């Protein structure tokens, strides 16, 4: 039986967990904003490989990820490899919390891939943006949490990311 979350409820869950994990793990307060990361940005992303058929990515200013890294490892001087490692670990924790919350809400177990990191923006092939949550931190850094859904088949109006319409008919 399909017990997916409506799009607005999914957005609320992702927003709440993103703010909580960021505040609790690194002490950065995120506020919803309208701005997007500048040209100097990095992306960390995962794909849900079981339970939910979607991809999440976090696009953020490199400066914001550097501050996140400095706070996380409590060192002022960090190298790009530190930023990559911390961004992947942070996103792994964030996605673990998201997966747990989605299970509590839907009773659908999910698994996600190992976080991948890259300079610049990332959009997975054969997926489209379903929604973007934009954030700013206290230093005017910007980040966006992007939820992608497959482009094949009709996209459900409710934000259902657990099954495509073709899969529901089977």
One Martini backbone bead per residue (centre of mass of N, CA, C, O) as a GRO file, in nm:
protein
  170
    1UNK     BB    1   0.098   0.035   0.020
    2UNK     BB    2   0.054   0.374  -0.023
    3UNK     BB    3   0.243   0.619   0.214
    4UNK     BB    4   0.299   0.892   0.117
    5UNK     BB    5   0.397   1.216   0.108
    6UNK     BB    6   0.317   1.512   0.079
    7UNK     BB    7   0.487   1.773  -0.035
    8UNK     BB    8   0.447   1.969   0.212
    9UNK     BB    9   0.536   1.758   0.425
   10UNK     BB   10   0.815   1.701   0.312
   11UNK     BB   11   0.922   1.987   0.335
   12UNK     BB   12   0.893   2.009   0.643
   13UNK     BB   13   1.080   1.778   0.719
   14UNK     BB   14   1.338   1.876   0.574
   15UNK     BB   15   1.356   2.150   0.712
   16UNK     BB   16   1.364   2.068   1.009
   17UNK     BB   17   1.611   1.878   0.993
   18UNK     BB   18   1.816   2.070   0.872
   19UNK     BB   19   1.814   2.273   1.106
   20UNK     BB   20   1.874   2.083   1.342
   21UNK     BB   21   2.139   1.949   1.247
   22UNK     BB   22   2.296   2.212   1.204
   23UNK     BB   23   2.271   2.323   1.491
   24UNK     BB   24   2.369   2.065   1.656
   25UNK     BB   25   2.647   1.998   1.495
   26UNK     BB   26   2.755   2.330   1.421
   27UNK     BB   27   2.587   2.602   1.506
   28UNK     BB   28   2.404   2.666   1.257
   29UNK     BB   29   2.181   2.909   1.147
   30UNK     BB   30   1.890   2.859   0.964
   31UNK     BB   31   1.722   3.043   0.707
   32UNK     BB   32   1.487   3.118   0.518
   33UNK     BB   33   1.527   3.190   0.166
   34UNK     BB   34   1.598   3.325  -0.173
   35UNK     BB   35   1.876   3.257  -0.208
   36UNK     BB   36   2.162   3.157  -0.387
   37UNK     BB   37   2.428   3.032  -0.467
   38UNK     BB   38   2.702   3.102  -0.600
   39UNK     BB   39   2.970   3.024  -0.802
   40UNK     BB   40   3.105   2.928  -0.525
   41UNK     BB   41   3.030   2.591  -0.528
   42UNK     BB   42   2.884   2.303  -0.370
   43UNK     BB   43   2.804   1.944  -0.387
   44UNK     BB   44   2.587   1.723  -0.211
   45UNK     BB   45   2.484   1.372  -0.271
   46UNK     BB   46   2.191   1.154  -0.301
   47UNK     BB   47   2.036   0.830  -0.325
   48UNK     BB   48   1.752   0.653  -0.329
   49UNK     BB   49   1.756   0.282  -0.336
   50UNK     BB   50   1.515   0.257  -0.121
   51UNK     BB   51   1.160   0.330  -0.106
   52UNK     BB   52   1.279   0.584  -0.258
   53UNK     BB   53   1.255   0.785  -0.570
   54UNK     BB   54   1.526   0.982  -0.505
   55UNK     BB   55   1.701   1.301  -0.473
   56UNK     BB   56   1.959   1.464  -0.284
   57UNK     BB   57   2.074   1.808  -0.250
   58UNK     BB   58   2.358   2.020  -0.156
   59UNK     BB   59   2.386   2.359  -0.209
   60UNK     BB   60   2.691   2.553  -0.147
   61UNK     BB   61   2.881   2.765  -0.029
   62UNK     BB   62   3.208   2.736   0.030
   63UNK     BB   63   3.217   2.920   0.281
   64UNK     BB   64   2.999   2.765   0.438
   65UNK     BB   65   3.148   2.488   0.439
   66UNK     BB   66   3.394   2.595   0.586
   67UNK     BB   67   3.250   2.677   0.848
   68UNK     BB   68   3.139   2.398   0.906
   69UNK     BB   69   3.418   2.266   0.930
   70UNK     BB   70   3.538   2.441   1.153
   71UNK     BB   71   3.320   2.364   1.360
   72UNK     BB   72   3.345   2.053   1.351
   73UNK     BB   73   3.684   2.050   1.398
   74UNK     BB   74   3.797   2.299   1.547
   75UNK     BB   75   3.932   2.464   1.295
   76UNK     BB   76   4.061   2.719   1.103
   77UNK     BB   77   4.248   2.535   0.931
   78UNK     BB   78   4.150   2.433   0.607
   79UNK     BB   79   4.099   2.198   0.361
   80UNK     BB   80   3.937   2.076   0.095
   81UNK     BB   81   3.921   1.785   0.211
   82UNK     BB   82   3.775   1.864   0.469
   83UNK     BB   83   3.523   1.976   0.336
   84UNK     BB   84   3.438   1.718   0.196
   85UNK     BB   85   3.426   1.526   0.440
   86UNK     BB   86   3.224   1.692   0.610
   87UNK     BB   87   2.996   1.718   0.406
   88UNK     BB   88   2.945   1.411   0.386
   89UNK     BB   89   2.892   1.359   0.686
   90UNK     BB   90   2.665   1.560   0.728
   91UNK     BB   91   2.477   1.440   0.503
   92UNK     BB   92   2.456   1.162   0.626
   93UNK     BB   93   2.316   1.251   0.884
   94UNK     BB   94   2.082   1.400   0.756
   95UNK     BB   95   1.972   1.152   0.590
   96UNK     BB   96   1.925   0.971   0.835
   97UNK     BB   97   1.709   1.154   0.964
   98UNK     BB   98   1.520   1.155   0.724
   99UNK     BB   99   1.473   0.851   0.702
  100UNK     BB  100   1.352   0.823   0.984
  101UNK     BB  101   1.113   1.021   0.946
  102UNK     BB  102   0.987   0.874   0.705
  103UNK     BB  103   0.931   0.613   0.853
  104UNK     BB  104   0.745   0.728   1.073
  105UNK     BB  105   0.533   0.844   0.855
  106UNK     BB  106   0.523   0.567   0.640
  107UNK     BB  107   0.669   0.279   0.687
  108UNK     BB  108   0.926   0.327   0.495
  109UNK     BB  109   1.201   0.187   0.398
  110UNK     BB  110   1.534   0.325   0.356
  111UNK     BB  111   1.796   0.395   0.118
  112UNK     BB  112   2.127   0.531   0.074
  113UNK     BB  113   2.379   0.661  -0.060
  114UNK     BB  114   2.675   0.767  -0.084
  115UNK     BB  115   2.811   1.051  -0.056
  116UNK     BB  116   2.862   1.311  -0.291
  117UNK     BB  117   3.121   1.527  -0.431
  118UNK     BB  118   3.124   1.869  -0.576
  119UNK     BB  119   3.195   2.102  -0.782
  120UNK     BB  120   2.932   2.272  -0.800
  121UNK     BB  121   2.664   2.165  -0.972
  122UNK     BB  122   2.386   1.921  -0.935
  123UNK     BB  123   2.216   1.698  -1.175
  124UNK     BB  124   2.039   1.437  -1.233
  125UNK     BB  125   1.970   1.210  -1.444
  126UNK     BB  126   1.632   1.166  -1.499
  127UNK     BB  127   1.574   1.431  -1.330
  128UNK     BB  128   1.370   1.651  -1.127
  129UNK     BB  129   1.269   1.920  -0.978
  130UNK     BB  130   1.042   1.956  -0.716
  131UNK     BB  131   1.222   2.110  -0.488
  132UNK     BB  132   1.336   2.412  -0.304
  133UNK     BB  133   1.545   2.485  -0.025
  134UNK     BB  134   1.624   2.796   0.111
  135UNK     BB  135   1.930   2.936   0.261
  136UNK     BB  136   2.057   3.123   0.546
  137UNK     BB  137   2.306   3.256   0.727
  138UNK     BB  138   2.461   3.475   0.954
  139UNK     BB  139   2.683   3.523   0.691
  140UNK     BB  140   2.525   3.503   0.408
  141UNK     BB  141   2.499   3.222   0.343
  142UNK     BB  142   2.424   2.972   0.095
  143UNK     BB  143   2.153   2.727   0.050
  144UNK     BB  144   2.035   2.409  -0.107
  145UNK     BB  145   1.763   2.193  -0.096
  146UNK     BB  146   1.721   1.921  -0.325
  147UNK     BB  147   1.442   1.767  -0.486
  148UNK     BB  148   1.436   1.468  -0.674
  149UNK     BB  149   1.265   1.329  -0.958
  150UNK     BB  150   1.154   1.138  -1.182
  151UNK     BB  151   1.069   1.178  -1.536
  152UNK     BB  152   0.930   0.924  -1.558
  153UNK     BB  153   0.640   0.962  -1.608
  154UNK     BB  154   0.413   1.060  -1.400
  155UNK     BB  155   0.370   1.311  -1.171
  156UNK     BB  156   0.271   1.344  -0.872
  157UNK     BB  157   0.082   1.583  -0.699
  158UNK     BB  158   0.159   1.498  -0.383
  159UNK     BB  159   0.478   1.400  -0.370
  160UNK     BB  160   0.531   1.121  -0.454
  161UNK     BB  161   0.842   0.915  -0.392
  162UNK     BB  162   0.795   0.590  -0.396
  163UNK     BB  163   0.627   0.583  -0.676
  164UNK     BB  164   0.548   0.517  -0.975
  165UNK     BB  165   0.283   0.470  -1.172
  166UNK     BB  166   0.385   0.204  -1.292
  167UNK     BB  167   0.441   0.062  -1.016
  168UNK     BB  168   0.142   0.076  -0.913
  169UNK     BB  169   0.021  -0.116  -1.144
  170UNK     BB  170   0.178  -0.390  -1.051
   0.00000   0.00000   0.00000
